[in-house]
């Protein structure tokens, strides 16, 4: 049955605001999250930007937020970028059209004193990037003792950008009795670890990822013993330039993205680019553009960085590793076979990854046809650090260690590094502005382009 806004038991003011916006019915995530968020339990929502997720958490929060003249905010929304702060504030203001609500957006890179003065007027809802929020709290300009609801939006991006340490600092200064609400587009090991460590038996809400792959995506898989044999297999496949015209290679971690990039055959050096959150913004923008426009045949990307990007005519998605969360596999392979064209997906799995492959097959209710390793592919004996047995006999945990290292104090990222994850159109817009490479990370790019000319 279709849920309507009438079914949601909204207040008259919220209902009228939504009516003015012309929304006909709640989006699936809004329908599902409403009562769960209202229940006061911790909530983990899996939804991407564009699904109406901001209203999904704000409708139930505003439904129960009483009018107050108190100075300190009761709701805190943390987001990874300044652009998102502005966007979320705007959405809240639309929803609160008929409510007396004080919303303040704060982010780094701008005058902190102006923000201090604004906060001193009293606020109900603060939308913030973690670094600036922490600075404001430490300087006592912002008192967080009344926070009842903490929303962390785009948590996967936040962790990928290395904000874990800042988040933990903020948790420390928030009241213990509060509701935690988290939204993420993808599940990653880091998101999973954060939930396990800091959430109290959270309720999960998600838009059911369709387990039905598009008919026009041909799927295949290989069992491959280890990372370097996977590299050999990929090198082998990529030789066939006629078939592998535009290849998106997915890896779960930035470390493996770099290692793969460095290990691939030199003969592909001119055709390959890589994107993950440790690359400079300009480098990423250019890589994406070059891949999209066909100047580079191969793009290596992490799950988080590749989301929101819409490429045309990707001939093959290669899953260099097997996603632990089957939904990520569905997101990955959806990048090929767009617009009715035939797409191809190839999955590489080690012995250890077989259980993840089984979970994917269960979700799809399809067995992925298996191919034997071509004879030309050499089986490598070399093991990565993660694959080597540790002294205590365990295989080391496949986690991005970087994110657990405290960053340089609590400062916001510099302006250029912050403007990330705004989706394809944003990147392309920026890309237009920065045609020429400008940063140190671009050395290789310069070399390559010289060669090409
Ligand atoms: P978000 O996923 O929160 O970034 O929202 C994406 C866009 O969808 C925003 O412009 C919202 O204003 C809009 N939106 C939110 N809820 C609805 C709805 N129920 N019907 C139509 N549009 C919506």
Short mmCIF file of C-alpha atoms and ligand atoms in Angstrom, two decimals:
data_model
loop_
_atom_site.label_atom_id
_atom_site.label_comp_id
_atom_site.label_asym_id
_atom_site.label_seq_id
_atom_site.Cartn_x
_atom_site.Cartn_y
_atom_site.Cartn_z
CA UNK A 1 0.00 0.00 0.00
CA UNK A 2 1.25 3.49 -0.82
CA UNK A 3 1.96 5.57 2.27
CA UNK A 4 0.65 9.14 2.07
CA UNK A 5 1.64 12.21 4.07
CA UNK A 6 -1.73 11.93 5.82
CA UNK A 7 -0.69 8.49 7.12
CA UNK A 8 2.41 9.93 8.76
CA UNK A 9 0.62 11.78 11.50
CA UNK A 10 2.38 15.04 10.77
CA UNK A 11 1.53 18.25 12.55
CA UNK A 12 -0.62 20.69 10.62
CA UNK A 13 2.30 23.08 10.17
CA UNK A 14 4.55 20.41 8.68
CA UNK A 15 1.79 19.11 6.50
CA UNK A 16 1.08 22.58 5.11
CA UNK A 17 4.76 23.22 4.43
CA UNK A 18 5.00 19.98 2.48
CA UNK A 19 1.80 20.80 0.68
CA UNK A 20 3.30 24.13 -0.38
CA UNK A 21 6.34 22.30 -1.72
CA UNK A 22 4.04 20.25 -3.90
CA UNK A 23 5.35 16.87 -2.75
CA UNK A 24 2.73 14.24 -3.50
CA UNK A 25 3.79 11.40 -1.29
CA UNK A 26 6.61 10.47 1.06
CA UNK A 27 9.62 8.87 -0.58
CA UNK A 28 10.26 5.24 0.51
CA UNK A 29 12.95 6.24 3.03
CA UNK A 30 10.65 8.91 4.50
CA UNK A 31 7.79 6.45 4.85
CA UNK A 32 10.04 3.92 6.52
CA UNK A 33 12.04 6.20 8.78
CA UNK A 34 9.23 8.31 10.21
CA UNK A 35 7.96 6.14 13.03
CA UNK A 36 11.39 4.63 13.71
CA UNK A 37 12.97 8.05 14.27
CA UNK A 38 9.96 9.11 16.37
CA UNK A 39 10.36 6.06 18.58
CA UNK A 40 13.51 7.65 20.02
CA UNK A 41 15.70 4.62 19.35
CA UNK A 42 19.06 4.86 17.62
CA UNK A 43 18.60 4.65 13.86
CA UNK A 44 20.87 3.74 10.96
CA UNK A 45 19.46 4.75 7.59
CA UNK A 46 20.94 3.57 4.34
CA UNK A 47 20.03 6.02 1.62
CA UNK A 48 21.73 8.18 -0.96
CA UNK A 49 21.38 11.87 -1.59
CA UNK A 50 18.36 12.47 -3.75
CA UNK A 51 16.16 9.97 -1.96
CA UNK A 52 14.63 12.59 0.30
CA UNK A 53 16.73 11.54 3.29
CA UNK A 54 16.97 15.03 4.81
CA UNK A 55 13.21 15.16 5.26
CA UNK A 56 13.29 11.51 6.32
CA UNK A 57 15.05 12.49 9.55
CA UNK A 58 13.83 16.08 9.87
CA UNK A 59 10.08 15.41 9.59
CA UNK A 60 9.92 13.15 12.64
CA UNK A 61 12.40 15.31 14.57
CA UNK A 62 10.45 18.51 13.96
CA UNK A 63 7.18 16.69 14.61
CA UNK A 64 8.20 16.31 18.23
CA UNK A 65 10.40 19.33 18.81
CA UNK A 66 8.51 21.71 21.06
CA UNK A 67 8.72 25.47 20.74
CA UNK A 68 11.33 26.80 23.12
CA UNK A 69 13.11 30.02 23.91
CA UNK A 70 16.09 28.29 25.46
CA UNK A 71 19.44 29.32 24.10
CA UNK A 72 21.21 26.01 23.58
CA UNK A 73 20.44 23.81 20.58
CA UNK A 74 18.55 20.55 21.02
CA UNK A 75 19.25 19.02 17.63
CA UNK A 76 22.69 18.66 16.05
CA UNK A 77 23.15 17.59 12.43
CA UNK A 78 26.71 16.78 11.36
CA UNK A 79 27.58 16.65 7.66
CA UNK A 80 30.94 16.28 5.89
CA UNK A 81 31.03 19.39 3.71
CA UNK A 82 30.15 23.03 3.80
CA UNK A 83 27.96 22.61 0.71
CA UNK A 84 25.90 20.04 2.55
CA UNK A 85 25.54 22.35 5.56
CA UNK A 86 23.99 24.95 3.28
CA UNK A 87 21.79 22.42 1.53
CA UNK A 88 20.51 20.84 4.73
CA UNK A 89 19.80 24.24 6.33
CA UNK A 90 17.82 25.18 3.25
CA UNK A 91 15.79 21.98 3.39
CA UNK A 92 15.05 22.43 7.08
CA UNK A 93 13.92 25.99 6.49
CA UNK A 94 11.50 24.83 3.82
CA UNK A 95 10.06 22.24 6.14
CA UNK A 96 9.85 24.67 9.04
CA UNK A 97 8.01 27.32 7.04
CA UNK A 98 5.11 27.43 9.52
CA UNK A 99 7.08 26.67 12.66
CA UNK A 100 9.06 29.08 14.78
CA UNK A 101 12.43 27.40 14.53
CA UNK A 102 15.94 28.75 14.82
CA UNK A 103 18.35 26.94 12.49
CA UNK A 104 22.03 27.80 12.23
CA UNK A 105 24.58 26.36 9.80
CA UNK A 106 28.26 26.45 10.80
CA UNK A 107 31.32 25.34 8.83
CA UNK A 108 35.03 26.01 8.63
CA UNK A 109 36.86 28.33 6.29
CA UNK A 110 34.76 31.33 7.22
CA UNK A 111 34.84 33.84 10.05
CA UNK A 112 34.19 32.02 13.31
CA UNK A 113 33.21 35.21 15.14
CA UNK A 114 30.25 35.82 12.88
CA UNK A 115 29.09 32.30 13.61
CA UNK A 116 29.65 32.79 17.35
CA UNK A 117 27.47 35.88 17.30
CA UNK A 118 24.72 34.08 15.38
CA UNK A 119 24.76 31.19 17.85
CA UNK A 120 24.66 33.54 20.80
CA UNK A 121 21.18 34.61 19.67
CA UNK A 122 19.94 31.13 20.56
CA UNK A 123 19.30 28.15 18.26
CA UNK A 124 17.16 25.04 18.11
CA UNK A 125 18.94 23.14 15.35
CA UNK A 126 22.62 23.40 14.46
CA UNK A 127 23.88 21.97 11.19
CA UNK A 128 27.67 21.71 11.18
CA UNK A 129 30.84 20.23 9.80
CA UNK A 130 32.68 18.37 12.58
CA UNK A 131 35.83 20.51 12.84
CA UNK A 132 34.09 23.84 13.18
CA UNK A 133 31.50 22.42 15.52
CA UNK A 134 34.22 21.16 17.82
CA UNK A 135 36.05 24.50 17.74
CA UNK A 136 32.86 26.32 18.66
CA UNK A 137 32.17 23.91 21.50
CA UNK A 138 35.72 24.14 22.86
CA UNK A 139 35.63 27.92 22.81
CA UNK A 140 32.37 27.71 24.79
CA UNK A 141 30.53 29.67 22.10
CA UNK A 142 28.29 26.68 21.64
CA UNK A 143 26.90 24.70 24.53
CA UNK A 144 25.93 21.14 23.60
CA UNK A 145 24.50 20.04 26.92
CA UNK A 146 20.91 20.20 25.66
CA UNK A 147 21.40 18.10 22.54
CA UNK A 148 18.74 15.41 22.46
CA UNK A 149 19.16 14.25 18.89
CA UNK A 150 22.37 13.78 16.98
CA UNK A 151 22.13 13.22 13.24
CA UNK A 152 25.26 12.20 11.32
CA UNK A 153 24.59 12.50 7.63
CA UNK A 154 26.73 10.95 4.87
CA UNK A 155 28.71 9.11 7.48
CA UNK A 156 30.48 6.96 4.89
CA UNK A 157 31.92 10.08 3.26
CA UNK A 158 32.79 11.52 6.65
CA UNK A 159 34.80 8.46 7.64
CA UNK A 160 36.40 8.24 4.22
CA UNK A 161 37.60 11.81 4.57
CA UNK A 162 39.19 10.89 7.90
CA UNK A 163 36.71 12.55 10.27
CA UNK A 164 36.43 9.58 12.61
CA UNK A 165 38.62 11.12 15.25
CA UNK A 166 36.65 14.37 15.18
CA UNK A 167 33.39 12.47 15.51
CA UNK A 168 34.64 10.61 18.57
CA UNK A 169 35.69 13.91 20.14
CA UNK A 170 32.24 15.29 19.59
CA UNK A 171 30.61 12.18 21.08
CA UNK A 172 32.66 12.83 24.21
CA UNK A 173 31.14 16.24 24.81
CA UNK A 174 27.54 15.38 23.99
CA UNK A 175 25.07 14.33 26.67
CA UNK A 176 25.00 10.57 27.03
CA UNK A 177 21.24 10.44 26.91
CA UNK A 178 20.51 11.29 23.33
CA UNK A 179 19.16 9.70 20.20
CA UNK A 180 21.70 8.89 17.49
CA UNK A 181 20.53 8.95 13.92
CA UNK A 182 22.95 8.12 11.16
CA UNK A 183 22.58 8.15 7.40
CA UNK A 184 24.97 6.57 4.96
CA UNK A 185 24.76 5.78 1.27
CA UNK A 186 27.00 2.76 1.44
CA UNK A 187 27.90 0.35 4.17
CA UNK A 188 31.60 0.07 4.73
CA UNK A 189 33.67 -1.62 7.41
CA UNK A 190 34.31 1.76 9.00
CA UNK A 191 30.62 2.65 9.17
CA UNK A 192 29.92 -0.78 10.57
CA UNK A 193 32.59 -0.36 13.25
CA UNK A 194 31.28 3.05 14.28
CA UNK A 195 27.76 1.68 14.67
CA UNK A 196 28.93 -1.29 16.69
CA UNK A 197 31.04 0.84 18.99
CA UNK A 198 28.75 3.80 19.61
CA UNK A 199 25.15 2.95 18.84
CA UNK A 200 22.71 1.20 21.13
CA UNK A 201 20.96 -1.61 19.25
CA UNK A 202 20.08 0.65 16.36
CA UNK A 203 17.09 0.11 14.10
CA UNK A 204 18.06 -0.10 10.49
CA UNK A 205 15.99 1.54 7.80
CA UNK A 206 16.88 1.27 4.15
CA UNK A 207 15.33 1.46 0.79
CA UNK A 208 15.37 -2.13 -0.27
CA UNK A 209 18.18 -2.41 -2.77
CA UNK A 210 16.80 -4.30 -5.63
CA UNK A 211 18.45 -7.69 -5.63
CA UNK A 212 17.40 -8.09 -9.23
CA UNK A 213 20.26 -7.16 -11.49
CA UNK A 214 19.38 -5.65 -14.80
CA UNK A 215 18.91 -8.24 -17.49
CA UNK A 216 21.30 -6.42 -19.75
CA UNK A 217 24.27 -6.91 -17.40
CA UNK A 218 26.20 -10.08 -18.09
CA UNK A 219 27.89 -11.25 -14.89
CA UNK A 220 30.89 -13.52 -14.54
CA UNK A 221 33.30 -14.40 -11.79
CA UNK A 222 36.76 -15.82 -11.23
CA UNK A 223 38.17 -17.51 -8.17
CA UNK A 224 41.61 -16.02 -7.69
CA UNK A 225 43.98 -17.01 -4.88
CA UNK A 226 45.38 -13.61 -3.89
CA UNK A 227 45.81 -9.91 -4.62
CA UNK A 228 48.78 -10.18 -6.97
CA UNK A 229 47.20 -12.97 -8.98
CA UNK A 230 44.20 -10.68 -9.32
CA UNK A 231 46.59 -8.05 -10.67
CA UNK A 232 47.91 -10.58 -13.19
CA UNK A 233 44.38 -11.47 -14.23
CA UNK A 234 43.40 -7.84 -14.63
CA UNK A 235 46.55 -7.16 -16.66
CA UNK A 236 45.63 -10.07 -18.87
CA UNK A 237 42.02 -8.99 -19.40
CA UNK A 238 42.88 -5.37 -20.09
CA UNK A 239 45.12 -6.38 -23.00
CA UNK A 240 41.99 -6.88 -25.05
CA UNK A 241 41.30 -3.24 -25.78
CA UNK A 242 38.53 -3.99 -28.25
CA UNK A 243 36.41 -5.70 -25.62
CA UNK A 244 37.48 -3.78 -22.51
CA UNK A 245 36.70 -0.34 -23.87
CA UNK A 246 35.77 1.57 -20.75
CA UNK A 247 36.52 -0.21 -17.51
CA UNK A 248 35.57 0.81 -13.99
CA UNK A 249 37.59 -1.16 -11.45
CA UNK A 250 36.21 -1.18 -7.91
CA UNK A 251 38.19 -1.75 -4.73
CA UNK A 252 36.97 -1.39 -1.17
CA UNK A 253 39.95 0.48 0.30
CA UNK A 254 42.12 3.36 -0.76
CA UNK A 255 45.20 1.37 0.23
CA UNK A 256 44.29 -1.38 -2.22
CA UNK A 257 43.46 1.23 -4.88
CA UNK A 258 46.98 2.63 -4.62
CA UNK A 259 48.61 -0.78 -4.52
CA UNK A 260 46.65 -1.90 -7.56
CA UNK A 261 47.46 1.30 -9.41
CA UNK A 262 51.16 0.82 -8.70
CA UNK A 263 51.11 -2.88 -9.59
CA UNK A 264 49.34 -2.73 -12.91
CA UNK A 265 51.35 -3.24 -16.03
CA UNK A 266 53.34 -0.21 -17.14
CA UNK A 267 51.85 -0.48 -20.56
CA UNK A 268 48.56 0.82 -19.13
CA UNK A 269 50.15 3.86 -17.50
CA UNK A 270 48.70 6.21 -20.09
CA UNK A 271 45.23 4.77 -19.87
CA UNK A 272 44.56 4.49 -16.19
CA UNK A 273 43.52 6.85 -13.43
CA UNK A 274 42.51 6.36 -9.82
CA UNK A 275 40.15 8.15 -7.45
CA UNK A 276 39.89 7.92 -3.69
CA UNK A 277 39.68 10.41 -0.88
CA UNK A 278 43.44 10.87 -0.40
CA UNK A 279 43.86 12.18 -3.91
CA UNK A 280 43.68 15.92 -4.41
CA UNK A 281 40.38 17.36 -5.47
CA UNK A 282 41.78 18.54 -8.79
CA UNK A 283 43.31 15.17 -9.51
CA UNK A 284 40.00 13.45 -8.87
CA UNK A 285 37.99 15.85 -10.94
CA UNK A 286 40.36 15.45 -13.85
CA UNK A 287 40.48 11.68 -13.55
CA UNK A 288 36.72 11.51 -13.66
CA UNK A 289 36.50 13.79 -16.65
CA UNK A 290 39.19 11.95 -18.57
CA UNK A 291 37.52 8.64 -17.95
CA UNK A 292 34.07 9.93 -18.79
CA UNK A 293 35.22 11.50 -22.01
CA UNK A 294 37.12 8.41 -23.06
CA UNK A 295 40.66 9.80 -22.76
CA UNK A 296 41.44 7.20 -20.13
CA UNK A 297 40.19 3.67 -20.60
CA UNK A 298 40.47 2.50 -17.01
CA UNK A 299 39.35 4.07 -13.75
CA UNK A 300 40.17 2.53 -10.38
CA UNK A 301 37.80 3.78 -7.67
CA UNK A 302 36.73 3.08 -4.12
CA UNK A 303 33.03 2.52 -3.43
CA UNK A 304 32.56 5.75 -1.54
CA UNK A 305 34.33 7.95 -4.07
CA UNK A 306 32.56 6.51 -7.07
CA UNK A 307 29.08 7.04 -5.74
CA UNK A 308 26.94 9.66 -7.29
CA UNK A 309 29.04 9.51 -10.44
CA UNK A 310 27.19 8.70 -13.57
CA UNK A 311 29.35 7.53 -16.45
CA UNK A 312 28.16 6.79 -19.90
CA UNK A 313 28.84 3.55 -21.70
CA UNK A 314 30.98 1.74 -19.17
CA UNK A 315 31.76 -1.52 -20.95
CA UNK A 316 32.91 -3.42 -17.85
CA UNK A 317 32.71 -3.12 -14.11
CA UNK A 318 35.47 -5.17 -12.53
CA UNK A 319 35.02 -5.97 -8.87
CA UNK A 320 38.66 -6.36 -7.94
CA UNK A 321 37.52 -7.39 -4.50
CA UNK A 322 34.26 -8.94 -3.43
CA UNK A 323 32.13 -6.47 -1.49
CA UNK A 324 31.42 -7.54 2.05
CA UNK A 325 28.02 -5.86 1.88
CA UNK A 326 26.05 -7.29 -1.05
CA UNK A 327 24.25 -3.98 -1.62
CA UNK A 328 27.58 -2.45 -2.62
CA UNK A 329 27.88 -5.05 -5.37
CA UNK A 330 24.49 -4.01 -6.71
CA UNK A 331 25.58 -0.36 -6.67
CA UNK A 332 28.81 -1.22 -8.42
CA UNK A 333 27.40 -3.27 -11.27
CA UNK A 334 24.66 -0.71 -11.85
CA UNK A 335 27.37 1.50 -13.37
CA UNK A 336 27.43 -0.59 -16.49
CA UNK A 337 24.56 -1.53 -18.76
CA UNK A 338 22.98 1.88 -18.50
CA UNK A 339 20.43 3.12 -20.97
CA UNK A 340 19.60 -0.31 -22.34
CA UNK A 341 23.15 -0.96 -23.48
CA UNK A 342 24.71 -4.29 -22.72
CA UNK A 343 26.96 -4.18 -19.69
CA UNK A 344 29.44 -6.62 -18.19
CA UNK A 345 30.44 -7.26 -14.65
CA UNK A 346 33.35 -9.42 -13.54
CA UNK A 347 33.90 -10.42 -9.94
CA UNK A 348 37.24 -11.54 -8.48
CA UNK A 349 37.07 -13.54 -5.25
CA UNK A 350 39.71 -15.12 -3.06
CA UNK A 351 39.01 -18.06 -0.82
CA UNK A 352 38.33 -15.69 2.05
CA UNK A 353 35.85 -13.74 -0.05
CA UNK A 354 33.74 -16.74 -1.01
CA UNK A 355 31.28 -16.06 1.79
CA UNK A 356 30.71 -12.53 0.51
CA UNK A 357 30.14 -13.90 -2.95
CA UNK A 358 27.60 -16.33 -1.55
CA UNK A 359 25.78 -13.43 0.15
CA UNK A 360 25.65 -11.56 -3.17
CA UNK A 361 24.28 -14.59 -4.95
CA UNK A 362 21.68 -15.07 -2.26
CA UNK A 363 20.57 -11.45 -2.52
CA UNK A 364 20.22 -11.72 -6.29
CA UNK A 365 19.00 -15.28 -6.23
CA UNK A 366 21.33 -15.86 -9.14
CA UNK A 367 24.50 -17.88 -9.36
CA UNK A 368 27.23 -15.91 -11.09
CA UNK A 369 28.74 -18.03 -13.88
CA UNK A 370 32.32 -18.96 -13.04
CA UNK A 371 35.19 -18.84 -15.50
CA UNK A 372 38.50 -20.68 -15.09
CA UNK A 373 41.63 -18.66 -14.78
CA UNK A 374 43.19 -18.31 -18.24
CA UNK A 375 46.36 -20.35 -18.57
CA UNK A 376 48.41 -17.30 -19.38
CA UNK A 377 47.68 -15.82 -15.97
CA UNK A 378 50.51 -16.50 -13.61
CA UNK A 379 49.61 -17.55 -10.07
CA UNK A 380 51.55 -15.23 -7.82
CA UNK A 381 53.11 -16.41 -4.58
CA UNK A 382 53.57 -12.87 -3.37
CA UNK A 383 51.24 -11.80 -0.57
CA UNK A 384 50.14 -8.36 0.53
CA UNK A 385 50.55 -7.23 4.11
CA UNK A 386 46.89 -8.01 4.72
CA UNK A 387 47.16 -11.49 3.28
CA UNK A 388 50.24 -12.51 5.23
CA UNK A 389 49.46 -14.51 8.35
CA UNK A 390 50.38 -12.50 11.44
CA UNK A 391 52.48 -13.91 14.22
CA UNK A 392 49.42 -14.71 16.27
CA UNK A 393 48.15 -16.66 13.27
CA UNK A 394 45.31 -14.30 12.37
CA UNK A 395 45.04 -12.54 9.06
CA UNK A 396 45.32 -8.84 9.77
CA UNK A 397 42.08 -6.95 9.64
CA UNK A 398 41.21 -5.43 6.33
CA UNK A 399 40.64 -1.98 7.63
CA UNK A 400 41.95 1.36 6.51
CA UNK A 401 44.38 2.10 9.30
CA UNK A 402 44.70 5.66 8.17
CA UNK A 403 41.32 6.54 9.51
CA UNK A 404 42.24 5.58 13.02
CA UNK A 405 45.21 7.89 13.19
CA UNK A 406 44.36 11.20 14.82
CA UNK A 407 44.61 13.89 12.19
CA UNK A 408 46.30 17.25 12.58
CA UNK A 409 44.28 18.50 15.55
CA UNK A 410 40.69 19.44 14.94
CA UNK A 411 40.97 21.75 12.03
CA UNK A 412 38.67 21.71 9.11
CA UNK A 413 40.13 20.50 5.88
CA UNK A 414 41.42 23.22 3.65
CA UNK A 415 38.86 24.67 1.33
CA UNK A 416 39.97 22.77 -1.74
CA UNK A 417 39.91 19.43 0.03
CA UNK A 418 36.48 19.97 1.42
CA UNK A 419 34.68 20.32 -1.83
CA UNK A 420 34.16 16.68 -2.44
CA UNK A 421 31.41 14.23 -3.01
CA UNK A 422 29.04 16.58 -4.61
CA UNK A 423 28.16 14.19 -7.36
CA UNK A 424 28.96 14.22 -11.02
CA UNK A 425 27.41 17.46 -12.12
CA UNK A 426 29.19 19.44 -9.39
CA UNK A 427 32.49 17.91 -10.27
CA UNK A 428 32.04 18.64 -13.90
CA UNK A 429 31.16 22.20 -13.12
CA UNK A 430 34.34 22.60 -11.10
CA UNK A 431 36.30 20.73 -13.74
CA UNK A 432 35.39 23.36 -16.27
CA UNK A 433 37.07 25.95 -14.10
CA UNK A 434 40.27 24.01 -13.56
CA UNK A 435 41.35 22.84 -16.92
CA UNK A 436 45.04 22.96 -16.17
CA UNK A 437 46.72 20.82 -13.54
CA UNK A 438 47.81 22.94 -10.64
CA UNK A 439 48.90 20.81 -7.74
CA UNK A 440 51.82 18.61 -6.89
CA UNK A 441 49.73 15.49 -7.23
CA UNK A 442 49.55 16.21 -10.90
CA UNK A 443 53.13 15.47 -11.83
CA UNK A 444 52.32 12.19 -13.48
CA UNK A 445 49.44 13.74 -15.23
CA UNK A 446 51.70 16.35 -16.75
CA UNK A 447 54.19 13.76 -17.85
CA UNK A 448 51.54 11.62 -19.40
CA UNK A 449 49.92 14.41 -21.24
CA UNK A 450 53.19 15.55 -22.65
CA UNK A 451 53.81 12.09 -23.95
CA UNK A 452 50.40 11.97 -25.50
CA UNK A 453 50.81 15.18 -27.45
P1 LIG B 1 17.72 14.72 -0.23
O1 LIG B 1 17.84 13.24 -0.53
O2 LIG B 1 17.35 14.97 1.17
O3 LIG B 1 18.95 15.45 -0.66
O4 LIG B 1 16.49 15.29 -1.10
C1 LIG B 1 16.50 15.37 -2.50
C2 LIG B 1 15.44 16.33 -3.05
O5 LIG B 1 14.14 15.74 -2.97
C3 LIG B 1 15.32 17.65 -2.30
O6 LIG B 1 15.31 18.70 -3.24
C4 LIG B 1 14.01 17.55 -1.58
O7 LIG B 1 13.41 18.84 -1.42
C5 LIG B 1 13.20 16.66 -2.47
N1 LIG B 1 12.18 15.88 -1.74
C6 LIG B 1 12.21 15.48 -0.45
N2 LIG B 1 11.12 14.77 -0.14
C7 LIG B 1 10.37 14.70 -1.25
C8 LIG B 1 9.09 14.09 -1.56
N3 LIG B 1 8.42 13.40 -0.66
N4 LIG B 1 8.61 14.23 -2.81
C9 LIG B 1 9.32 14.91 -3.75
N5 LIG B 1 10.50 15.52 -3.52
C10 LIG B 1 11.03 15.41 -2.29
#
